[in-house]
Every structure is written in structure tokens, then in C-alpha cells.
Coordinates of C-alpha atoms in Angstrom, one line a residue:
M1 CA 82.7 140.4 27.1
S2 CA 84.2 143.6 24.5
E3 CA 81.0 146.5 23.0
N4 CA 82.8 144.9 19.6
I5 CA 82.7 141.4 17.5
L6 CA 83.6 139.3 14.9
V7 CA 81.7 136.7 13.9
V8 CA 83.4 134.4 11.9
L9 CA 82.1 131.1 10.1
T10 CA 83.4 128.1 8.6
N11 CA 83.5 124.5 8.0
P12 CA 86.6 122.3 7.1
V13 CA 87.3 120.1 3.9
P14 CA 85.7 117.2 4.1
G15 CA 87.4 115.0 5.2
K16 CA 89.8 117.0 7.0
E17 CA 88.4 117.3 10.2
D18 CA 91.0 117.4 12.9
E19 CA 93.5 118.4 10.8
F20 CA 91.1 121.7 10.7
N21 CA 90.0 122.4 14.4
E22 CA 94.1 121.7 15.0
W23 CA 95.3 124.4 12.7
Y24 CA 92.5 126.8 14.1
T25 CA 92.3 126.5 17.8
N26 CA 96.7 126.1 18.0
I27 CA 97.5 128.5 15.2
H28 CA 95.0 130.5 13.7
I29 CA 93.3 132.4 16.8
Q30 CA 96.6 132.3 18.5
E31 CA 97.7 134.5 15.5
I32 CA 94.8 136.6 15.2
C33 CA 95.0 137.3 18.8
Q34 CA 98.6 138.4 18.3
L35 CA 96.3 141.4 16.2
P36 CA 95.9 144.9 17.4
G37 CA 92.9 145.5 18.2
F38 CA 92.1 141.5 19.0
K39 CA 91.8 141.1 22.5
S40 CA 90.7 137.4 22.8
A41 CA 88.9 134.1 20.9
Q42 CA 86.5 131.9 21.5
R43 CA 85.7 128.8 19.1
F44 CA 81.9 126.7 19.1
K45 CA 81.0 123.9 17.5
L46 CA 77.5 123.5 16.0
G47 CA 75.0 121.4 18.7
D48 CA 73.2 118.7 17.9
A49 CA 70.0 120.1 20.0
Q50 CA 68.6 122.8 17.2
L51 CA 65.6 125.4 17.0
G52 CA 65.5 125.2 13.3
P53 CA 67.2 123.8 10.5
D54 CA 70.9 123.1 10.5
G55 CA 73.2 126.1 9.1
A56 CA 75.0 126.2 6.8
H57 CA 78.8 126.0 8.9
S58 CA 79.6 123.9 11.5
Y59 CA 81.9 125.7 13.4
L60 CA 81.5 129.6 14.8
A61 CA 84.3 131.9 16.3
I62 CA 83.8 135.1 17.9
Y63 CA 86.5 137.4 18.5
E64 CA 86.7 140.8 21.2
I65 CA 87.7 143.4 19.5
E66 CA 89.3 146.5 21.2
G67 CA 89.2 150.0 19.9
D68 CA 87.8 151.0 16.4
P69 CA 86.7 147.7 14.7
A70 CA 87.8 149.1 11.6
A71 CA 90.9 149.6 12.7
A72 CA 91.4 146.3 13.8
L73 CA 89.8 144.4 10.9
E74 CA 92.7 146.9 8.7
A75 CA 94.6 145.0 10.8
L76 CA 93.8 141.2 10.0
K77 CA 94.1 142.2 6.6
A78 CA 98.1 143.9 6.6
A79 CA 98.5 140.5 7.9
R80 CA 96.5 137.9 5.9
P81 CA 100.1 137.0 3.5
D82 CA 101.3 136.1 6.7
L83 CA 98.9 134.1 8.6
N84 CA 99.8 130.8 9.0
M85 CA 97.3 129.0 6.4
T86 CA 95.7 125.4 6.0
D87 CA 94.1 123.6 2.9
A88 CA 91.8 121.8 5.8
L89 CA 89.5 125.2 5.6
D90 CA 87.2 125.6 3.4
R91 CA 87.7 128.8 2.5
A92 CA 84.8 129.8 0.2
S93 CA 82.3 128.3 2.9
I94 CA 84.1 131.6 4.7
S95 CA 81.0 133.9 6.3
A96 CA 82.6 137.0 8.9
Q97 CA 81.1 140.0 9.9
T98 CA 81.5 142.6 13.1
F99 CA 78.6 143.3 15.2
G100 CA 79.3 146.2 18.0
A101 CA 76.5 146.0 21.3
I102 CA 73.7 148.0 21.7
T103 CA 72.6 146.8 25.3
G104 CA 74.3 145.6 28.2
K105 CA 74.6 142.2 28.8
V106 CA 71.0 141.0 30.4
T107 CA 71.3 138.2 33.2
V108 CA 69.1 136.9 36.0
S109 CA 69.8 136.7 39.3

């Protein structure tokens, strides 16, 4: 995995989950990965098994950033007016943060 990631937590508008997933998987992450600084993306859905109470978000996207995260975010901000968006995304629930690795990946042999 890259040394820097953008973590985005989202929810669909009630009743529009299929439309939300179609757009996010087939349009949105494709557009973001074409922007300078974005290397890859992967989406996740909140699982049934949890250690604590359910989170406020049902979906997670992790974008690997190549190079300077600030430059990638600037490219994203500049592209916003031209991105294909959907009304199936609950925009009020979006949470997005960048994280930088502070350790190497730990694996067990």
C-alpha cells in the first residue's frame, strides 16, 4: 500500500443504495484515479460483525496517493466542478481525511 491514503466514509440517500453503488464503483472512483496523485482505489461496505456499536457510515473508500497528498487534494478540488456526481450520495454524511503511514506493513509468516 502507498505511504499516504485518502479515507472517505459515505452513505447513500435512503432508497438509492443501488444507484449510489453503481455510480461510486463504475464512475466516481474511476474519475478520481485519473487525477494526478491518485494511484488506486478500493471500496468497502460495513460488515455485520463489529467490535462496538455500528458506525455512522455504511461505505468506505480508500484511495492510495502517490507523492504529496496536498497536491493530490488540490487536483481533486480543481476537478470537482467537472466530476460526474449523483443525487444518490448523502453529501451531508461525507467524511474524508488523509493519513500517512508511520510504520511499515506488519505481516505474520
